[in-house]
Short mmCIF file of C-alpha atoms in Angstrom, two decimals:
data_model
loop_
_atom_site.label_atom_id
_atom_site.label_comp_id
_atom_site.label_asym_id
_atom_site.label_seq_id
_atom_site.Cartn_x
_atom_site.Cartn_y
_atom_site.Cartn_z
CA MET P 29 24.75 -20.77 13.46
CA ASP P 30 21.41 -20.94 15.31
CA ILE P 31 17.89 -21.05 13.87
CA ASN P 32 17.37 -17.30 14.49
CA PHE P 33 20.47 -16.50 12.44
CA ASN P 34 19.04 -18.51 9.52
CA LYS P 35 15.62 -16.84 9.84
CA ASN P 36 17.22 -13.40 9.94
CA GLU P 37 19.39 -14.23 6.95
CA ASP P 38 16.42 -15.41 4.88
CA HIS P 39 14.41 -12.30 5.80
CA ASN P 40 17.19 -9.80 5.03
CA LYS P 41 18.11 -11.50 1.76
CA LEU P 42 14.46 -11.29 0.70
CA LEU P 43 14.54 -7.55 1.49
CA LEU P 44 17.71 -7.27 -0.60
CA SER P 45 16.12 -9.20 -3.47
CA ASP P 46 13.16 -6.80 -3.38
CA LEU P 47 15.57 -3.85 -3.46
CA LYS P 48 17.34 -5.21 -6.54
CA ARG P 49 14.03 -5.91 -8.29
CA LYS P 50 12.82 -2.36 -7.68
CA LEU P 51 16.13 -0.87 -8.84
CA SER P 52 15.98 -2.89 -12.08
CA LYS P 53 12.56 -1.41 -12.83
CA ILE P 54 13.66 2.13 -11.97
CA LYS P 55 16.66 1.88 -14.29
CA LEU P 56 14.25 1.55 -17.24
CA GLY P 57 13.14 5.16 -16.58
CA GLY P 58 10.05 5.86 -18.67
CA GLY P 59 10.05 2.34 -20.10
CA GLN P 60 11.56 0.27 -22.91
CA LYS P 61 9.50 1.90 -25.69
CA ARG P 62 10.72 5.36 -24.78
CA ILE P 63 14.30 4.09 -24.58
CA GLU P 64 13.95 2.68 -28.09
CA LYS P 65 12.54 5.99 -29.32
CA LEU P 66 15.55 7.80 -27.87
CA HIS P 67 17.93 5.39 -29.59
CA SER P 68 16.11 5.89 -32.90
CA GLN P 69 16.94 9.61 -32.61
CA GLY P 70 20.63 8.74 -32.30
CA LYS P 71 20.67 9.58 -28.58
CA MET P 72 21.89 7.62 -25.58
CA THR P 73 19.87 7.28 -22.39
CA ALA P 74 20.91 9.19 -19.26
CA ARG P 75 22.38 6.04 -17.70
CA GLU P 76 24.22 5.09 -20.89
CA ARG P 77 25.74 8.56 -21.06
CA ILE P 78 26.99 8.34 -17.47
CA ASP P 79 28.35 4.82 -17.95
CA TYR P 80 30.26 5.96 -21.05
CA LEU P 81 31.62 8.99 -19.21
CA PHE P 82 32.92 7.08 -16.18
CA ASP P 83 36.21 5.18 -16.28
CA ALA P 84 35.66 1.49 -17.02
CA LYS P 85 35.61 -0.96 -14.10
CA THR P 86 35.64 1.73 -11.41
CA LYS P 87 33.34 2.24 -8.43
CA SER P 88 30.39 4.63 -8.47
CA ILE P 89 27.44 5.45 -6.23
CA GLU P 90 24.01 6.69 -7.25
CA ILE P 91 22.24 9.46 -5.36
CA GLY P 92 18.45 9.34 -5.16
CA ALA P 93 17.62 6.33 -7.35
CA PHE P 94 14.25 6.00 -5.55
CA THR P 95 13.41 9.70 -5.76
CA GLY P 96 9.74 10.15 -6.68
CA GLU P 97 8.89 6.47 -6.06
CA GLY P 98 5.12 6.18 -5.56
CA MET P 99 4.64 9.93 -6.11
CA TYR P 100 2.82 11.80 -8.91
CA GLU P 101 0.88 8.66 -9.93
CA GLU P 102 -1.94 10.87 -11.26
CA HIS P 103 0.63 12.39 -13.65
CA GLY P 104 2.02 9.05 -14.80
CA GLY P 105 4.81 8.83 -12.22
CA CYS P 106 8.31 10.23 -12.15
CA PRO P 107 10.90 7.38 -11.93
CA SER P 108 14.09 8.50 -10.22
CA GLY P 109 12.75 12.06 -10.28
CA GLY P 110 13.44 12.19 -14.02
CA VAL P 111 17.16 12.74 -13.42
CA VAL P 112 20.07 10.36 -12.79
CA ILE P 113 22.81 11.49 -10.39
CA LYS P 114 26.02 9.57 -9.75
CA ILE P 115 29.44 10.08 -8.19
CA GLY P 116 32.23 8.27 -10.03
CA TYR P 117 35.60 8.66 -11.72
CA ILE P 118 36.44 10.41 -14.99
CA LYS P 119 40.10 10.14 -16.01
CA GLY P 120 40.84 9.11 -12.44
CA LYS P 121 39.17 12.20 -10.93
CA GLN P 122 36.15 11.87 -8.68
CA CYS P 123 33.21 13.82 -10.17
CA MET P 124 29.48 14.37 -9.76
CA VAL P 125 27.33 13.81 -12.88
CA VAL P 126 23.73 15.01 -13.25
CA ALA P 127 21.87 13.66 -16.31
CA ASN P 128 18.27 14.45 -17.28
CA ASP P 129 16.30 11.34 -18.21
CA ALA P 130 14.44 12.24 -21.41
CA THR P 131 12.40 9.01 -21.23
CA VAL P 132 10.51 10.48 -18.25
CA LYS P 133 8.16 13.23 -19.49
CA ALA P 134 10.88 14.43 -21.91
CA GLY P 135 13.11 15.19 -18.91
CA ALA P 136 10.62 17.70 -17.48
CA TRP P 137 11.20 18.97 -13.94
CA PHE P 138 8.74 17.82 -11.27
CA PRO P 139 8.98 19.40 -7.80
CA ILE P 140 11.02 16.43 -6.54
CA THR P 141 13.34 16.81 -9.57
CA GLY P 142 14.28 20.26 -8.33
CA LYS P 143 14.95 18.94 -4.84
CA LYS P 144 17.16 16.17 -6.25
CA ASN P 145 19.16 18.56 -8.44
CA LEU P 146 19.70 20.84 -5.45
CA ARG P 147 20.92 17.86 -3.42
CA ALA P 148 23.47 17.08 -6.14
CA GLN P 149 24.71 20.67 -6.09
CA GLU P 150 24.81 20.65 -2.28
CA ILE P 151 27.05 17.56 -2.30
CA ALA P 152 29.29 19.10 -4.96
CA MET P 153 29.57 22.38 -3.02
CA GLU P 154 30.26 20.73 0.36
CA ASN P 155 32.96 18.53 -1.13
CA ARG P 156 34.19 20.86 -3.91
CA LEU P 157 33.61 18.12 -6.48
CA PRO P 158 33.66 18.87 -10.22
CA ILE P 159 30.09 18.60 -11.51
CA ILE P 160 28.96 17.71 -15.04
CA TYR P 161 25.43 18.41 -16.27
CA LEU P 162 24.12 16.31 -19.18
CA VAL P 163 21.14 18.41 -20.24
CA ASP P 164 18.14 16.93 -22.04
CA SER P 165 15.02 18.51 -20.56
CA ALA P 166 11.74 20.05 -21.64
CA GLY P 167 11.90 22.37 -18.62
CA VAL P 168 9.41 22.75 -15.76
CA TYR P 169 6.47 20.31 -15.73
CA LEU P 170 3.76 22.94 -16.18
CA PRO P 171 0.84 21.21 -14.39
CA LEU P 172 2.90 21.43 -11.17
CA GLN P 173 4.70 24.72 -11.88
CA ASP P 174 3.42 26.34 -8.68
CA GLU P 175 5.35 23.76 -6.63
CA ILE P 176 8.69 24.25 -8.35
CA PHE P 177 8.98 27.79 -9.70
CA PRO P 178 9.27 30.70 -7.24
CA ASP P 179 10.38 29.61 -3.76
CA LYS P 180 13.85 29.59 -2.21
CA GLU P 181 14.41 25.85 -2.66
CA HIS P 182 12.78 25.72 -6.11
CA PHE P 183 14.06 25.76 -9.71
CA GLY P 184 15.73 29.17 -9.56
CA ARG P 185 18.04 28.08 -6.75
CA ILE P 186 19.86 25.88 -9.31
CA PHE P 187 21.24 28.95 -11.12
CA ARG P 188 22.09 30.71 -7.88
CA ASN P 189 24.15 27.62 -6.98
CA ASN P 190 25.81 27.70 -10.43
CA ALA P 191 27.04 31.19 -9.63
CA LYS P 192 28.13 30.29 -6.09
CA MET P 193 30.07 27.24 -7.26
CA SER P 194 31.78 29.28 -9.94
CA SER P 195 32.96 31.78 -7.31
CA MET P 196 34.22 28.84 -5.19
CA GLY P 197 36.33 27.57 -8.08
CA ILE P 198 34.34 24.35 -8.48
CA THR P 199 34.53 23.05 -12.06
CA GLN P 200 31.14 22.94 -13.84
CA ILE P 201 30.73 21.55 -17.35
CA ALA P 202 27.41 21.30 -19.21
CA ALA P 203 26.62 19.32 -22.35
CA VAL P 204 23.34 20.13 -24.10
CA MET P 205 22.34 16.78 -25.59
CA GLY P 206 18.66 17.50 -26.21
CA SER P 207 16.21 20.23 -25.26
CA CYS P 208 17.36 23.07 -23.01
CA VAL P 209 14.56 25.61 -22.81
CA ALA P 210 13.24 28.67 -20.98
CA GLY P 211 14.88 29.34 -17.58
CA GLY P 212 16.78 26.06 -17.90
CA ALA P 213 18.80 27.61 -20.72
CA TYR P 214 20.81 29.52 -18.10
CA LEU P 215 22.29 26.37 -16.53
CA PRO P 216 24.80 25.47 -19.28
CA ILE P 217 25.75 29.09 -19.82
CA MET P 218 26.41 29.60 -16.10
CA SER P 219 28.76 26.62 -16.18
CA ASP P 220 32.48 27.06 -16.93
CA GLU P 221 32.25 25.41 -20.33
CA ALA P 222 29.28 24.36 -22.46
CA LEU P 223 28.98 21.80 -25.24
CA ILE P 224 26.10 21.20 -27.63
CA VAL P 225 25.33 18.18 -29.83
CA ASP P 226 24.62 19.03 -33.47
CA LYS P 227 21.04 18.46 -34.67
CA THR P 228 19.78 17.03 -31.33
CA GLY P 229 20.80 19.78 -28.90
CA SER P 230 19.00 23.12 -28.73
CA ILE P 231 19.03 26.11 -26.39
CA PHE P 232 16.49 28.92 -26.35
CA LEU P 233 14.46 30.98 -23.92
CA ALA P 234 11.35 30.37 -26.05
CA GLY P 235 10.78 27.76 -28.76
CA SER P 236 9.58 28.47 -32.30
CA TYR P 237 5.87 28.16 -31.45
CA LEU P 238 6.10 30.61 -28.55
CA VAL P 239 8.22 33.01 -30.63
CA LYS P 240 5.50 32.97 -33.31
CA ALA P 241 2.80 33.60 -30.72
CA ALA P 242 4.76 36.31 -28.89
CA ILE P 243 6.30 38.39 -31.67
CA GLY P 244 4.96 36.89 -34.91
CA GLU P 245 8.35 35.67 -36.14
CA THR P 246 8.41 32.42 -38.12
CA ILE P 247 11.56 30.39 -37.50
CA ASP P 248 12.49 26.73 -36.96
CA ASN P 249 14.06 25.49 -33.70
CA GLU P 250 17.40 24.54 -35.28
CA THR P 251 17.93 28.03 -36.72
CA LEU P 252 16.62 29.58 -33.52
CA GLY P 253 18.89 27.75 -31.09
CA GLY P 254 20.74 24.77 -32.59
CA ALA P 255 24.42 23.90 -32.39
CA THR P 256 25.50 25.95 -35.42
CA THR P 257 23.65 29.03 -34.15
CA HIS P 258 25.19 28.92 -30.69
CA CYS P 259 28.72 27.84 -31.67
CA GLU P 260 29.13 30.10 -34.72
CA ILE P 261 26.75 33.06 -34.32
CA SER P 262 25.76 33.73 -30.68
CA GLY P 263 28.91 32.29 -29.07
CA VAL P 264 26.74 30.89 -26.28
CA THR P 265 28.37 27.43 -26.41
CA ASP P 266 32.06 26.49 -26.58
CA TYR P 267 32.11 23.11 -28.33
CA LYS P 268 30.05 21.64 -31.17
CA SER P 269 29.80 17.85 -30.99
CA LYS P 270 28.67 15.53 -33.78
CA ASP P 271 26.89 13.09 -31.45
CA ASP P 272 26.53 12.06 -27.80
CA LYS P 273 29.79 10.09 -27.65
CA ASP P 274 31.74 12.95 -29.21
CA ALA P 275 30.40 15.32 -26.54
CA LEU P 276 31.24 12.89 -23.75
CA ASP P 277 34.75 12.34 -25.14
CA THR P 278 35.29 16.11 -25.10
CA ILE P 279 34.23 16.24 -21.45
CA LYS P 280 36.71 13.47 -20.63
CA ASN P 281 39.48 15.44 -22.31
CA ILE P 282 38.61 18.60 -20.36
CA ILE P 283 38.47 16.77 -17.01
CA ASP P 284 41.80 15.11 -17.81
CA LYS P 285 43.53 18.52 -17.80
CA ILE P 286 42.21 19.75 -14.42
CA GLY P 287 44.95 20.29 -11.84
CA ASP P 288 45.12 18.57 -8.47
CA TYR P 289 43.01 19.77 -5.55
CA GLU P 290 44.02 20.98 -2.09
CA LYS P 291 43.37 18.07 0.27
CA ALA P 292 41.70 18.19 3.66
CA GLY P 293 44.21 15.62 4.87
CA TYR P 294 42.11 12.83 6.37
CA SER P 295 44.20 9.83 7.36
CA ARG P 296 44.31 6.88 4.97
CA VAL P 297 46.47 3.77 4.92
CA THR P 298 46.42 0.62 2.78
CA PRO P 299 42.87 -0.80 3.03
CA LYS P 300 42.15 -4.19 4.60
CA MET P 301 39.00 -6.26 4.36
CA PRO P 302 37.19 -7.13 7.62
CA LYS P 303 38.40 -10.37 9.22
CA GLU P 304 34.82 -11.30 10.04
CA LYS P 305 32.61 -12.35 7.11
CA GLN P 306 30.61 -9.34 5.91
CA GLU P 307 27.81 -11.60 4.61
CA GLU P 308 27.02 -12.57 8.21
CA ILE P 309 25.41 -9.15 8.66
CA TYR P 310 22.27 -10.62 7.06
CA GLY P 311 22.01 -13.22 9.85
CA ILE P 312 22.95 -10.90 12.72
CA LEU P 313 20.42 -8.18 11.88
CA PRO P 314 17.08 -9.35 13.34
CA LYS P 315 13.90 -9.83 11.34
CA LEU P 316 11.87 -7.79 13.85
CA ARG P 317 12.84 -4.19 14.55
CA THR P 318 11.98 -4.71 18.24
CA ASP P 319 14.44 -7.61 18.71
CA GLN P 320 17.82 -7.17 20.38
CA TYR P 321 21.26 -7.80 18.85
CA ASP P 322 24.86 -6.75 19.43
CA MET P 323 25.75 -3.78 17.19
CA MET P 324 29.42 -4.51 17.86
CA GLU P 325 29.05 -7.61 15.66
CA ILE P 326 27.86 -5.37 12.79
CA ILE P 327 30.77 -2.97 13.31
CA LYS P 328 33.31 -5.83 13.15
CA ARG P 329 31.98 -6.71 9.70
CA LEU P 330 32.26 -3.14 8.38
CA VAL P 331 35.70 -2.03 9.56
CA ASP P 332 39.18 -2.90 8.28
CA ASP P 333 40.67 -6.06 9.81
CA SER P 334 37.60 -6.06 12.15
CA GLU P 335 39.65 -3.81 14.47
CA PHE P 336 37.79 -1.32 16.67
CA GLU P 337 39.30 0.83 19.43
CA GLU P 338 36.33 1.42 21.72
CA TYR P 339 36.10 4.72 23.60
CA LYS P 340 34.59 4.71 27.15
CA ALA P 341 33.52 1.07 26.74
CA GLY P 342 32.08 0.74 30.24
CA TYR P 343 30.21 4.06 30.31
CA GLY P 344 27.00 5.08 28.53
CA GLN P 345 26.71 1.64 27.00
CA SER P 346 23.57 2.25 24.93
CA ILE P 347 25.84 4.08 22.46
CA ILE P 348 29.06 2.56 21.12
CA THR P 349 31.86 5.00 20.28
CA GLY P 350 35.33 4.27 18.98
CA TYR P 351 37.99 4.54 16.30
CA ALA P 352 38.47 2.29 13.27
CA ARG P 353 39.34 2.36 9.58
CA ILE P 354 37.01 1.80 6.66
CA ASP P 355 38.71 1.04 3.33
CA GLY P 356 41.85 2.55 4.81
CA TRP P 357 40.23 5.80 5.97
CA ALA P 358 40.34 6.67 9.68
CA VAL P 359 36.82 7.09 11.11
CA GLY P 360 35.14 7.73 14.42
CA ILE P 361 32.06 5.51 14.78
CA ILE P 362 28.97 6.39 16.83
CA ALA P 363 26.48 3.52 16.90
CA ASN P 364 23.35 2.67 18.84
CA GLN P 365 23.83 -0.50 20.87
CA ARG P 366 20.78 -2.71 20.33
CA LYS P 367 21.15 -5.17 23.20
CA VAL P 368 20.15 -4.70 26.82
CA VAL P 369 23.21 -3.93 28.92
CA LYS P 370 23.81 -3.81 32.66
CA THR P 371 25.70 -0.80 34.00
CA LYS P 372 28.28 -0.86 36.78
CA LYS P 373 25.57 0.65 39.01
CA GLY P 374 23.45 -2.43 38.42
CA GLU P 375 20.95 -0.58 36.22
CA MET P 376 19.57 -1.88 32.94
CA GLN P 377 19.93 0.13 29.72
CA PHE P 378 17.65 -0.91 26.88
CA GLY P 379 18.91 -1.33 23.35
CA GLY P 380 18.36 1.51 20.90
CA VAL P 381 17.55 4.06 23.62
CA ILE P 382 19.80 7.08 24.26
CA TYR P 383 20.41 7.68 27.98
CA SER P 384 22.01 10.71 29.65
CA ASP P 385 25.38 9.03 30.08
CA SER P 386 25.45 7.75 26.48
CA ALA P 387 24.56 11.22 25.14
CA ASP P 388 27.31 12.70 27.31
CA LYS P 389 29.82 10.13 26.02
CA ALA P 390 28.86 10.73 22.38
CA THR P 391 29.24 14.50 22.81
CA ARG P 392 32.74 14.08 24.21
CA PHE P 393 33.68 11.65 21.42
CA ILE P 394 32.44 14.00 18.69
CA ALA P 395 34.63 16.75 20.17
CA ASN P 396 37.63 14.39 20.16
CA CYS P 397 37.11 13.48 16.48
CA ASN P 398 36.86 17.16 15.56
CA GLN P 399 40.07 17.85 17.49
CA LYS P 400 41.88 15.04 15.64
CA LYS P 401 40.33 15.72 12.19
CA ILE P 402 38.65 12.30 11.99
CA PRO P 403 35.45 11.89 9.89
CA LEU P 404 32.39 10.62 11.78
CA VAL P 405 30.23 7.63 10.86
CA PHE P 406 26.82 7.25 12.53
CA LEU P 407 25.16 3.82 12.55
CA GLN P 408 21.52 4.45 13.41
CA ASP P 409 19.23 1.96 15.11
CA VAL P 410 17.60 4.26 17.60
CA THR P 411 14.17 4.41 19.21
CA GLY P 412 14.74 7.78 20.88
CA PHE P 413 15.83 9.25 24.21
CA MET P 414 14.95 7.62 27.55
CA VAL P 415 11.78 9.00 29.13
CA GLY P 416 10.31 8.94 32.65
CA SER P 417 10.84 10.83 35.91
CA LYS P 418 14.28 9.38 36.62
CA SER P 419 15.58 10.48 33.21
CA GLU P 420 13.92 13.90 33.40
CA HIS P 421 15.30 14.54 36.90
CA GLY P 422 18.71 13.39 35.69
CA GLY P 423 18.70 16.00 32.92
CA ILE P 424 18.10 13.90 29.79
CA ILE P 425 16.94 16.99 27.88
CA LYS P 426 20.13 18.83 28.80
CA ASP P 427 22.39 15.91 27.85
CA GLY P 428 20.44 15.25 24.66
CA ALA P 429 20.77 18.92 23.76
CA LYS P 430 24.55 18.70 24.22
CA MET P 431 24.74 15.79 21.79
CA VAL P 432 22.54 17.54 19.22
CA ASN P 433 24.70 20.66 19.63
CA ALA P 434 27.89 18.67 19.01
CA VAL P 435 26.43 16.95 15.93
CA SER P 436 25.20 20.31 14.58
CA ASN P 437 28.51 22.13 15.05
CA SER P 438 30.83 19.32 14.01
CA VAL P 439 33.18 20.52 11.25
CA VAL P 440 34.57 17.13 10.18
CA PRO P 441 32.52 15.33 7.51
CA LYS P 442 29.67 13.16 8.81
CA PHE P 443 28.19 10.04 7.20
CA THR P 444 25.02 8.33 8.33
CA ILE P 445 23.86 4.76 7.75
CA VAL P 446 20.31 3.94 8.89
CA VAL P 447 20.63 0.29 9.87
CA GLY P 448 17.26 -0.16 11.56
CA ASN P 449 15.06 2.19 13.59
CA SER P 450 15.39 5.94 13.17
CA TYR P 451 12.72 7.36 15.46
CA GLY P 452 11.98 10.80 16.86
CA ALA P 453 14.73 12.94 18.33
CA GLY P 454 17.05 9.94 18.08
CA ASN P 455 17.14 10.59 14.33
CA TYR P 456 18.37 14.11 15.04
CA ALA P 457 21.00 13.21 17.63
CA MET P 458 22.35 10.44 15.39
CA CYS P 459 22.83 12.85 12.46
CA GLY P 460 19.65 12.51 10.42
CA LYS P 461 19.19 14.42 7.15
CA ALA P 462 18.53 17.72 8.95
CA TYR P 463 22.05 17.64 10.45
CA ASP P 464 24.00 17.78 7.18
CA PRO P 465 25.58 14.36 6.74
CA ARG P 466 27.71 14.45 3.59
CA LEU P 467 25.90 11.24 2.60
CA ILE P 468 23.03 9.39 4.28
CA ALA P 469 22.03 5.89 3.19
CA ALA P 470 19.59 3.33 4.56
CA TRP P 471 19.64 -0.44 4.59
CA PRO P 472 16.47 -2.23 3.41
CA SER P 473 15.77 -2.97 7.10
CA ALA P 474 15.48 0.74 7.97
CA GLU P 475 12.42 2.52 9.38
CA LEU P 476 12.19 6.32 9.70
CA ALA P 477 9.39 7.95 11.69
CA VAL P 478 8.46 9.93 14.80
CA MET P 479 7.85 6.58 16.55
CA GLY P 480 7.36 2.89 15.73
CA GLY P 481 4.29 1.73 13.80
CA ALA P 482 2.50 -0.09 16.64
CA GLN P 483 2.98 2.73 19.18
CA ALA P 484 1.95 5.43 16.70
CA ALA P 485 -1.10 3.46 15.59
CA LYS P 486 -2.26 3.12 19.21
CA VAL P 487 -1.95 6.89 19.76
CA LEU P 488 -3.73 7.68 16.48
CA LEU P 489 -6.43 5.11 17.31
CA GLN P 490 -7.17 6.86 20.60
CA ILE P 491 -7.58 10.17 18.77
CA GLU P 492 -9.75 8.60 16.06
CA THR P 493 -12.05 6.72 18.46
CA ALA P 494 -12.47 9.81 20.66
CA SER P 495 -13.49 11.82 17.58
CA LEU P 496 -16.00 9.18 16.46
CA LYS P 497 -17.51 8.88 19.96
CA LYS P 498 -18.04 12.66 20.03
CA LYS P 499 -20.08 12.24 16.85
CA GLY P 500 -22.22 9.66 18.64
CA GLU P 501 -20.80 6.56 17.00
CA GLU P 502 -20.54 3.36 19.00
CA ILE P 503 -17.07 1.80 18.85
CA THR P 504 -17.21 -1.96 19.20
CA LYS P 505 -14.17 -4.18 19.77
CA GLU P 506 -14.37 -5.30 16.13
CA LYS P 507 -14.64 -1.69 14.88
CA GLU P 508 -11.64 -0.71 17.02
CA GLN P 509 -9.55 -3.56 15.60
CA GLU P 510 -10.55 -2.60 12.07
CA LEU P 511 -9.56 1.03 12.68
CA PHE P 512 -6.26 -0.04 14.24
CA GLY P 513 -5.43 -2.21 11.22
CA LYS P 514 -6.13 0.62 8.76
CA ILE P 515 -4.16 3.17 10.75
CA LYS P 516 -1.16 0.84 11.25
CA SER P 517 -1.15 -0.15 7.57
CA ARG P 518 -1.07 3.52 6.53
CA TYR P 519 1.64 4.37 9.07
CA ASP P 520 3.76 1.33 8.17
CA ALA P 521 3.82 2.49 4.54
CA GLN P 522 5.16 5.85 5.69
CA ILE P 523 7.99 4.42 7.81
CA SER P 524 9.27 2.29 4.92
CA PRO P 525 12.81 3.14 3.71
CA TYR P 526 11.31 3.54 0.21
CA TYR P 527 8.93 6.25 1.41
CA ALA P 528 11.92 8.11 2.91
CA ALA P 529 14.13 7.61 -0.16
CA ALA P 530 11.34 8.81 -2.50
CA ARG P 531 11.36 12.13 -0.67
CA LEU P 532 15.18 12.33 -0.40
CA TRP P 533 15.20 12.00 3.39
CA THR P 534 18.00 9.55 2.56
CA ASP P 535 20.31 9.54 -0.47
CA ALA P 536 19.87 5.84 -1.19
CA ILE P 537 18.77 2.41 -0.03
CA ILE P 538 21.82 0.16 -0.24
CA ASP P 539 22.92 -3.43 0.21
CA PRO P 540 24.66 -3.56 3.64
CA LEU P 541 27.70 -4.96 1.80
CA ASP P 542 27.99 -1.66 -0.14
CA THR P 543 28.33 0.36 3.09
CA ARG P 544 32.14 0.38 3.01
CA LYS P 545 32.12 1.68 -0.58
CA TRP P 546 29.68 4.50 0.27
CA ILE P 547 31.69 5.66 3.27
CA SER P 548 35.03 5.37 1.47
CA MET P 549 33.90 7.30 -1.62
CA GLY P 550 32.21 9.82 0.67
CA ILE P 551 35.40 10.51 2.63
CA GLU P 552 37.40 10.68 -0.61
CA ALA P 553 34.95 13.34 -1.82
CA ALA P 554 35.18 15.21 1.50
CA ASP P 555 38.97 15.20 1.22
CA HIS P 556 38.55 17.72 -1.66
CA ALA P 557 37.34 20.35 0.83
CA PRO P 558 39.72 21.47 3.62
CA ILE P 559 38.06 22.42 6.91
CA GLU P 560 37.66 26.20 7.01
CA LYS P 561 36.47 26.88 10.56
CA PRO P 562 37.28 25.57 14.06
CA PHE P 563 34.96 23.32 16.05
CA ASN P 564 32.94 25.38 18.53
CA LEU P 565 30.07 24.04 20.62
CA GLY P 566 28.73 27.45 21.49
CA VAL P 567 26.65 27.78 24.68
CA ILE P 568 25.66 24.48 26.32
CA GLN P 569 24.22 23.40 29.67
CA VAL P 570 26.87 21.40 31.54
#
């Protein structure tokens, strides 16, 4: 091992340590005092409920743990978007669970909460996964109601999705374990089966205070919409549970009886661990995002037995394409090569840049994987498409458009891991969030932006200085350096993987060693949903 390996390893392990520290804080939700208050009411926290529901000692993945990070500070923050979402196993069946976190503003919905809930439903619909809602929410966070109430991707879309999933035959179970008010009251009733916990669960369109104000009726919340009311009088709910654990046990029993699903039929054999040491990823991945490295060395540490069948190895070398297995599942891998390579024509191709020939190769490979029903895995470390007269005259826009077309129209499931850079149109061509990856996760080393921090800061500095000069201000060398520092600092904060994860541009920030688990559980989920339409590129420029 050389000195650079050791420096890289130290840097990436520090990033990982920071990730774990931040996750530990997020898992406290609204804080220890609010957790204790919840326990004093005889209730479990959202995370405790999910842990109890999932089979012991089985794998799970969390969607959107960093949702809302650094947002809504003027409102006291919104850790994890006030809702915990995980994919795991209940009675051996893979399921999606959505649990309101009542320690965060009593489980109230912020705008980002709505976006996160919709993402959970999107994943469940794409993969036909059973979905369980653990409801404990005060409803829409009123100070921000205008940002969550009426639009297409706002709160109401949740119930539209309930109806759509029901028509698709996707199992939905809701347990009301706390408040369930106003429009939110429709969610459990639009599910297949609804449970309610006695004395702590309640469902009503308007609480007792609003009922008094609206129609003058005096009534308490328990009589208005408690478990006895809805299980024995209104018939709104199907099961009355004595406490949280009783409700969760009932859900386990229901899930246990669900029949098998029709499989998509993706190839899986007995899994093998990589021959190469996975931990060496920390030393291979460079400290600086501008440094070169061999992406093939990363691939060898992610795939079964470190075996990779490379497709068109000598052509379009700035993108690596080929077949492998991850945890037994067959995959087609498309990865940005991050080292400078020399082509057979004697030309140099720079790492992380997509050239015409590499875009052409990737397009062909995507078509092959669709023909063979092989899921696609994208490993992003991309700075964008090659620019300049030679590239323009060679048709880089045309070849880039072909690749984007193939990614857009691919019918096999796609999974994206942002290893390093994810800049500009390269993000799109390598299956960024806008191109419907079933799951998209980032390593702590990731950066997502239109362009790198230094380049963007220089462009923004030119605009800023030109504006100040028009106003008659003199821009000294010192003033210019000060402006550059401020602009770069602001931009660097925005390209952080945490900034992206807070806004759900990625589903998670993960330890590189968890990559195999994410892809494996993702393909297992996708195997619930057979492909329903053929692959068709449509009209492309050849």
